[in-house]
Structures are given as C-alpha cells and as structure tokens.
C-alpha cells in the first residue's frame, strides 16, 4: 500500500502501489497541460465513512509514497479510463477496491 499526500496539511489517501502509479501518470499528465481537476475518494467505515475530495491544480503540493520497491506495471486501458474520468465534470474517483479503507 502506498500513500498520496496532498497539500501543506499532508492529507493522505492510502492506495495500493499499482493504483498510485496510475494516479501519478494521470495527475502528472493533467498538470503538464495546466489542467486542474477534482480527485475524490471514499472513506472507510473506521474513518467515519463518507467521502473526501480535493482540487488538484498546477501548484498542488503532492507526494507519492510507494511502499514497494518495484515499479508496478501500467494498464493503458486503466490510464485511459482515469484520464477520461479526470476530465469529466465529476472528476476522478478512487474506487473502494483500489484503496485501503482508512
């Protein structure tokens, strides 16, 4: 499990390393194009349920912290899905099965 840390407050989202690698590619691509987008995730029951979201923009403070030592393989179809979703009006949502329930 890796962690995406956002902003000065270091808001953290725990996701598996493979999902985090896909997020890194999608976020980097969007930011290179100067395109902001909404990133959403579901919170687990042990964190009070609900969901969280933040606006990712070119001046975002992001840290990708991978637990594993090897770079995961990327799925082009999954990258396309995530890019399309990030460009949509609801933004990119991290699915429950892609993250640890924290």
PDB file of N, CA and C in Angstrom, residues 26-96:
ATOM      1  N   UNK A  26      -1.535   9.956 -14.413  1.00  0.00           N
ATOM      2  CA  UNK A  26      -2.690  10.783 -14.761  1.00  0.00           C
ATOM      3  C   UNK A  26      -2.518  12.201 -14.220  1.00  0.00           C
ATOM      4  N   UNK A  27      -2.167  12.319 -12.956  1.00  0.00           N
ATOM      5  CA  UNK A  27      -2.002  13.646 -12.352  1.00  0.00           C
ATOM      6  C   UNK A  27      -0.890  14.417 -13.036  1.00  0.00           C
ATOM      7  N   UNK A  28       0.234  13.781 -13.290  1.00  0.00           N
ATOM      8  CA  UNK A  28       1.350  14.454 -13.957  1.00  0.00           C
ATOM      9  C   UNK A  28       0.956  14.922 -15.350  1.00  0.00           C
ATOM     10  N   UNK A  29       0.245  14.086 -16.085  1.00  0.00           N
ATOM     11  CA  UNK A  29      -0.205  14.467 -17.436  1.00  0.00           C
ATOM     12  C   UNK A  29      -1.136  15.660 -17.380  1.00  0.00           C
ATOM     13  N   UNK A  30      -2.114  15.623 -16.482  1.00  0.00           N
ATOM     14  CA  UNK A  30      -3.059  16.733 -16.355  1.00  0.00           C
ATOM     15  C   UNK A  30      -2.338  18.032 -15.962  1.00  0.00           C
ATOM     16  N   UNK A  31      -1.419  17.945 -15.036  1.00  0.00           N
ATOM     17  CA  UNK A  31      -0.734  19.154 -14.571  1.00  0.00           C
ATOM     18  C   UNK A  31       0.228  19.710 -15.613  1.00  0.00           C
ATOM     19  N   UNK A  32       0.842  18.846 -16.401  1.00  0.00           N
ATOM     20  CA  UNK A  32       1.693  19.329 -17.506  1.00  0.00           C
ATOM     21  C   UNK A  32       0.879  20.122 -18.521  1.00  0.00           C
ATOM     22  N   UNK A  33      -0.403  19.803 -18.625  1.00  0.00           N
ATOM     23  CA  UNK A  33      -1.300  20.512 -19.541  1.00  0.00           C
ATOM     24  C   UNK A  33      -1.958  21.726 -18.865  1.00  0.00           C
ATOM     25  N   UNK A  34      -1.562  21.999 -17.622  1.00  0.00           N
ATOM     26  CA  UNK A  34      -2.174  23.069 -16.823  1.00  0.00           C
ATOM     27  C   UNK A  34      -3.669  22.867 -16.634  1.00  0.00           C
ATOM     28  N   UNK A  35      -4.082  21.629 -16.453  1.00  0.00           N
ATOM     29  CA  UNK A  35      -5.485  21.286 -16.263  1.00  0.00           C
ATOM     30  C   UNK A  35      -5.712  20.837 -14.828  1.00  0.00           C
ATOM     31  N   UNK A  36      -6.486  21.605 -14.087  1.00  0.00           N
ATOM     32  CA  UNK A  36      -6.885  21.191 -12.757  1.00  0.00           C
ATOM     33  C   UNK A  36      -8.045  20.212 -12.854  1.00  0.00           C
ATOM     34  N   UNK A  37      -8.284  19.454 -11.783  1.00  0.00           N
ATOM     35  CA  UNK A  37      -9.399  18.516 -11.740  1.00  0.00           C
ATOM     36  C   UNK A  37      -9.687  18.123 -10.305  1.00  0.00           C
ATOM     37  N   UNK A  38     -10.862  17.562 -10.088  1.00  0.00           N
ATOM     38  CA  UNK A  38     -11.287  17.109  -8.772  1.00  0.00           C
ATOM     39  C   UNK A  38     -10.863  15.655  -8.578  1.00  0.00           C
ATOM     40  N   UNK A  39     -10.267  15.360  -7.432  1.00  0.00           N
ATOM     41  CA  UNK A  39      -9.917  13.986  -7.061  1.00  0.00           C
ATOM     42  C   UNK A  39     -10.764  13.621  -5.846  1.00  0.00           C
ATOM     43  N   UNK A  40     -11.520  12.523  -5.954  1.00  0.00           N
ATOM     44  CA  UNK A  40     -12.421  12.085  -4.886  1.00  0.00           C
ATOM     45  C   UNK A  40     -12.069  10.680  -4.429  1.00  0.00           C
ATOM     46  N   UNK A  41     -12.408  10.370  -3.189  1.00  0.00           N
ATOM     47  CA  UNK A  41     -12.207   9.033  -2.665  1.00  0.00           C
ATOM     48  C   UNK A  41     -13.242   8.767  -1.585  1.00  0.00           C
ATOM     49  N   UNK A  42     -13.534   7.496  -1.375  1.00  0.00           N
ATOM     50  CA  UNK A  42     -14.444   7.066  -0.317  1.00  0.00           C
ATOM     51  C   UNK A  42     -13.630   6.789   0.937  1.00  0.00           C
ATOM     52  N   UNK A  43     -14.157   7.251   2.090  1.00  0.00           N
ATOM     53  CA  UNK A  43     -13.522   6.946   3.371  1.00  0.00           C
ATOM     54  C   UNK A  43     -14.111   5.661   3.906  1.00  0.00           C
ATOM     55  N   UNK A  44     -13.305   4.896   4.580  1.00  0.00           N
ATOM     56  CA  UNK A  44     -13.752   3.635   5.157  1.00  0.00           C
ATOM     57  C   UNK A  44     -14.630   3.838   6.376  1.00  0.00           C
ATOM     58  N   UNK A  45     -15.315   2.782   6.755  1.00  0.00           N
ATOM     59  CA  UNK A  45     -16.204   2.810   7.912  1.00  0.00           C
ATOM     60  C   UNK A  45     -15.442   3.212   9.170  1.00  0.00           C
ATOM     61  N   UNK A  46     -14.218   2.702   9.321  1.00  0.00           N
ATOM     62  CA  UNK A  46     -13.434   3.016  10.515  1.00  0.00           C
ATOM     63  C   UNK A  46     -12.971   4.476  10.550  1.00  0.00           C
ATOM     64  N   UNK A  47     -13.168   5.215   9.467  1.00  0.00           N
ATOM     65  CA  UNK A  47     -12.850   6.650   9.436  1.00  0.00           C
ATOM     66  C   UNK A  47     -14.117   7.493   9.366  1.00  0.00           C
ATOM     67  N   UNK A  48     -15.231   6.897   9.721  1.00  0.00           N
ATOM     68  CA  UNK A  48     -16.483   7.631   9.747  1.00  0.00           C
ATOM     69  C   UNK A  48     -17.257   7.600   8.442  1.00  0.00           C
ATOM     70  N   UNK A  49     -16.836   6.758   7.523  1.00  0.00           N
ATOM     71  CA  UNK A  49     -17.467   6.655   6.208  1.00  0.00           C
ATOM     72  C   UNK A  49     -17.423   7.988   5.477  1.00  0.00           C
ATOM     73  N   UNK A  50     -18.310   8.168   4.511  1.00  0.00           N
ATOM     74  CA  UNK A  50     -18.321   9.400   3.740  1.00  0.00           C
ATOM     75  C   UNK A  50     -17.302   9.383   2.622  1.00  0.00           C
ATOM     76  N   UNK A  51     -16.986  10.564   2.153  1.00  0.00           N
ATOM     77  CA  UNK A  51     -16.004  10.678   1.080  1.00  0.00           C
ATOM     78  C   UNK A  51     -15.243  11.973   1.237  1.00  0.00           C
ATOM     79  N   UNK A  52     -14.126  12.025   0.588  1.00  0.00           N
ATOM     80  CA  UNK A  52     -13.308  13.233   0.598  1.00  0.00           C
ATOM     81  C   UNK A  52     -12.998  13.645  -0.832  1.00  0.00           C
ATOM     82  N   UNK A  53     -12.565  14.875  -0.994  1.00  0.00           N
ATOM     83  CA  UNK A  53     -12.208  15.375  -2.324  1.00  0.00           C
ATOM     84  C   UNK A  53     -11.282  16.565  -2.170  1.00  0.00           C
ATOM     85  N   UNK A  54     -10.433  16.763  -3.152  1.00  0.00           N
ATOM     86  CA  UNK A  54      -9.664  17.990  -3.241  1.00  0.00           C
ATOM     87  C   UNK A  54      -9.420  18.336  -4.693  1.00  0.00           C
ATOM     88  N   UNK A  55      -9.167  19.622  -4.927  1.00  0.00           N
ATOM     89  CA  UNK A  55      -8.923  20.142  -6.263  1.00  0.00           C
ATOM     90  C   UNK A  55      -7.427  20.053  -6.529  1.00  0.00           C
ATOM     91  N   UNK A  56      -7.051  19.349  -7.570  1.00  0.00           N
ATOM     92  CA  UNK A  56      -5.650  19.223  -7.964  1.00  0.00           C
ATOM     93  C   UNK A  56      -5.384  20.266  -9.041  1.00  0.00           C
ATOM     94  N   UNK A  57      -4.339  21.059  -8.843  1.00  0.00           N
ATOM     95  CA  UNK A  57      -4.010  22.128  -9.788  1.00  0.00           C
ATOM     96  C   UNK A  57      -2.494  22.227  -9.909  1.00  0.00           C
ATOM     97  N   UNK A  58      -1.982  22.984 -10.902  1.00  0.00           N
ATOM     98  CA  UNK A  58      -0.542  23.011 -11.155  1.00  0.00           C
ATOM     99  C   UNK A  58       0.336  23.401  -9.958  1.00  0.00           C
ATOM    100  N   UNK A  59      -0.189  24.129  -9.004  1.00  0.00           N
ATOM    101  CA  UNK A  59       0.644  24.477  -7.849  1.00  0.00           C
ATOM    102  C   UNK A  59       0.371  23.559  -6.650  1.00  0.00           C
ATOM    103  N   UNK A  60      -0.287  22.441  -6.880  1.00  0.00           N
ATOM    104  CA  UNK A  60      -0.568  21.478  -5.809  1.00  0.00           C
ATOM    105  C   UNK A  60       0.729  20.912  -5.244  1.00  0.00           C
ATOM    106  N   UNK A  61       0.717  20.700  -3.955  1.00  0.00           N
ATOM    107  CA  UNK A  61       1.832  20.064  -3.257  1.00  0.00           C
ATOM    108  C   UNK A  61       1.476  18.588  -3.110  1.00  0.00           C
ATOM    109  N   UNK A  62       2.115  17.732  -3.904  1.00  0.00           N
ATOM    110  CA  UNK A  62       1.806  16.298  -3.916  1.00  0.00           C
ATOM    111  C   UNK A  62       3.039  15.463  -3.619  1.00  0.00           C
ATOM    112  N   UNK A  63       2.844  14.407  -2.862  1.00  0.00           N
ATOM    113  CA  UNK A  63       3.911  13.437  -2.606  1.00  0.00           C
ATOM    114  C   UNK A  63       3.340  12.053  -2.875  1.00  0.00           C
ATOM    115  N   UNK A  64       4.031  11.281  -3.678  1.00  0.00           N
ATOM    116  CA  UNK A  64       3.666   9.891  -3.960  1.00  0.00           C
ATOM    117  C   UNK A  64       4.629   9.026  -3.169  1.00  0.00           C
ATOM    118  N   UNK A  65       4.130   8.287  -2.209  1.00  0.00           N
ATOM    119  CA  UNK A  65       4.966   7.464  -1.345  1.00  0.00           C
ATOM    120  C   UNK A  65       4.616   5.996  -1.573  1.00  0.00           C
ATOM    121  N   UNK A  66       5.473   5.313  -2.319  1.00  0.00           N
ATOM    122  CA  UNK A  66       5.246   3.903  -2.653  1.00  0.00           C
ATOM    123  C   UNK A  66       5.881   3.022  -1.586  1.00  0.00           C
ATOM    124  N   UNK A  67       5.157   1.996  -1.154  1.00  0.00           N
ATOM    125  CA  UNK A  67       5.705   1.063  -0.174  1.00  0.00           C
ATOM    126  C   UNK A  67       6.613   0.021  -0.826  1.00  0.00           C
ATOM    127  N   UNK A  68       6.244  -0.410  -2.025  1.00  0.00           N
ATOM    128  CA  UNK A  68       7.027  -1.435  -2.712  1.00  0.00           C
ATOM    129  C   UNK A  68       8.252  -0.857  -3.400  1.00  0.00           C
ATOM    130  N   UNK A  69       9.249  -1.691  -3.602  1.00  0.00           N
ATOM    131  CA  UNK A  69      10.487  -1.260  -4.231  1.00  0.00           C
ATOM    132  C   UNK A  69      10.479  -1.346  -5.750  1.00  0.00           C
ATOM    133  N   UNK A  70       9.546  -2.131  -6.304  1.00  0.00           N
ATOM    134  CA  UNK A  70       9.495  -2.295  -7.753  1.00  0.00           C
ATOM    135  C   UNK A  70       8.387  -1.442  -8.344  1.00  0.00           C
ATOM    136  N   UNK A  71       8.651  -0.903  -9.531  1.00  0.00           N
ATOM    137  CA  UNK A  71       7.641  -0.099 -10.209  1.00  0.00           C
ATOM    138  C   UNK A  71       6.567  -1.013 -10.791  1.00  0.00           C
ATOM    139  N   UNK A  72       5.298  -0.766 -10.429  1.00  0.00           N
ATOM    140  CA  UNK A  72       4.219  -1.625 -10.933  1.00  0.00           C
ATOM    141  C   UNK A  72       4.003  -1.439 -12.435  1.00  0.00           C
ATOM    142  N   UNK A  73       3.454  -2.459 -13.084  1.00  0.00           N
ATOM    143  CA  UNK A  73       3.119  -2.346 -14.498  1.00  0.00           C
ATOM    144  C   UNK A  73       1.870  -1.481 -14.643  1.00  0.00           C
ATOM    145  N   UNK A  74       1.804  -0.738 -15.745  1.00  0.00           N
ATOM    146  CA  UNK A  74       0.675   0.145 -16.001  1.00  0.00           C
ATOM    147  C   UNK A  74      -0.243  -0.461 -17.052  1.00  0.00           C
ATOM    148  N   UNK A  75      -1.538  -0.285 -16.862  1.00  0.00           N
ATOM    149  CA  UNK A  75      -2.554  -0.777 -17.781  1.00  0.00           C
ATOM    150  C   UNK A  75      -3.039   0.404 -18.627  1.00  0.00           C
ATOM    151  N   UNK A  76      -2.740   0.402 -19.944  1.00  0.00           N
ATOM    152  CA  UNK A  76      -3.155   1.517 -20.798  1.00  0.00           C
ATOM    153  C   UNK A  76      -4.663   1.780 -20.765  1.00  0.00           C
ATOM    154  N   UNK A  77      -5.462   0.730 -20.681  1.00  0.00           N
ATOM    155  CA  UNK A  77      -6.910   0.900 -20.606  1.00  0.00           C
ATOM    156  C   UNK A  77      -7.331   1.612 -19.324  1.00  0.00           C
ATOM    157  N   UNK A  78      -6.685   1.263 -18.229  1.00  0.00           N
ATOM    158  CA  UNK A  78      -6.988   1.908 -16.950  1.00  0.00           C
ATOM    159  C   UNK A  78      -6.541   3.370 -16.972  1.00  0.00           C
ATOM    160  N   UNK A  79      -5.401   3.651 -17.583  1.00  0.00           N
ATOM    161  CA  UNK A  79      -4.952   5.037 -17.712  1.00  0.00           C
ATOM    162  C   UNK A  79      -5.952   5.850 -18.533  1.00  0.00           C
ATOM    163  N   UNK A  80      -6.445   5.287 -19.625  1.00  0.00           N
ATOM    164  CA  UNK A  80      -7.448   5.970 -20.453  1.00  0.00           C
ATOM    165  C   UNK A  80      -8.718   6.250 -19.652  1.00  0.00           C
ATOM    166  N   UNK A  81      -9.175   5.244 -18.896  1.00  0.00           N
ATOM    167  CA  UNK A  81     -10.381   5.417 -18.085  1.00  0.00           C
ATOM    168  C   UNK A  81     -10.194   6.536 -17.069  1.00  0.00           C
ATOM    169  N   UNK A  82      -9.057   6.524 -16.388  1.00  0.00           N
ATOM    170  CA  UNK A  82      -8.794   7.522 -15.356  1.00  0.00           C
ATOM    171  C   UNK A  82      -8.641   8.924 -15.955  1.00  0.00           C
ATOM    172  N   UNK A  83      -7.979   9.033 -17.109  1.00  0.00           N
ATOM    173  CA  UNK A  83      -7.825  10.337 -17.759  1.00  0.00           C
ATOM    174  C   UNK A  83      -9.183  10.881 -18.173  1.00  0.00           C
ATOM    175  N   UNK A  84     -10.018  10.033 -18.724  1.00  0.00           N
ATOM    176  CA  UNK A  84     -11.348  10.445 -19.155  1.00  0.00           C
ATOM    177  C   UNK A  84     -12.172  10.908 -17.960  1.00  0.00           C
ATOM    178  N   UNK A  85     -12.122  10.143 -16.890  1.00  0.00           N
ATOM    179  CA  UNK A  85     -12.868  10.488 -15.683  1.00  0.00           C
ATOM    180  C   UNK A  85     -12.366  11.803 -15.088  1.00  0.00           C
ATOM    181  N   UNK A  86     -11.051  11.990 -15.056  1.00  0.00           N
ATOM    182  CA  UNK A  86     -10.471  13.224 -14.508  1.00  0.00           C
ATOM    183  C   UNK A  86     -10.897  14.442 -15.319  1.00  0.00           C
ATOM    184  N   UNK A  87     -11.152  14.255 -16.597  1.00  0.00           N
ATOM    185  CA  UNK A  87     -11.570  15.358 -17.468  1.00  0.00           C
ATOM    186  C   UNK A  87     -13.070  15.617 -17.408  1.00  0.00           C
ATOM    187  N   UNK A  88     -13.815  14.724 -16.779  1.00  0.00           N
ATOM    188  CA  UNK A  88     -15.263  14.874 -16.678  1.00  0.00           C
ATOM    189  C   UNK A  88     -15.667  15.829 -15.573  1.00  0.00           C
ATOM    190  N   UNK A  89     -16.931  16.145 -15.533  1.00  0.00           N
ATOM    191  CA  UNK A  89     -17.410  17.149 -14.581  1.00  0.00           C
ATOM    192  C   UNK A  89     -17.396  16.677 -13.131  1.00  0.00           C
ATOM    193  N   UNK A  90     -17.363  15.366 -12.889  1.00  0.00           N
ATOM    194  CA  UNK A  90     -17.329  14.852 -11.520  1.00  0.00           C
ATOM    195  C   UNK A  90     -15.912  14.553 -11.045  1.00  0.00           C
ATOM    196  N   UNK A  91     -14.955  14.641 -11.935  1.00  0.00           N
ATOM    197  CA  UNK A  91     -13.572  14.390 -11.563  1.00  0.00           C
ATOM    198  C   UNK A  91     -13.241  12.915 -11.447  1.00  0.00           C
ATOM    199  N   UNK A  92     -12.045  12.634 -10.996  1.00  0.00           N
ATOM    200  CA  UNK A  92     -11.533  11.272 -10.858  1.00  0.00           C
ATOM    201  C   UNK A  92     -11.865  10.742  -9.471  1.00  0.00           C
ATOM    202  N   UNK A  93     -12.475   9.581  -9.422  1.00  0.00           N
ATOM    203  CA  UNK A  93     -12.831   8.955  -8.141  1.00  0.00           C
ATOM    204  C   UNK A  93     -11.996   7.704  -7.953  1.00  0.00           C
ATOM    205  N   UNK A  94     -11.357   7.612  -6.802  1.00  0.00           N
ATOM    206  CA  UNK A  94     -10.613   6.407  -6.451  1.00  0.00           C
ATOM    207  C   UNK A  94     -11.620   5.413  -5.907  1.00  0.00           C
ATOM    208  N   UNK A  95     -11.722   4.274  -6.571  1.00  0.00           N
ATOM    209  CA  UNK A  95     -12.702   3.259  -6.205  1.00  0.00           C
ATOM    210  C   UNK A  95     -12.297   2.551  -4.913  1.00  0.00           C
ATOM    211  N   UNK A  96     -13.291   2.097  -4.172  1.00  0.00           N
ATOM    212  CA  UNK A  96     -13.047   1.456  -2.878  1.00  0.00           C
ATOM    213  C   UNK A  96     -12.109   0.262  -2.991  1.00  0.00           C
TER     214      UNK A  96
END
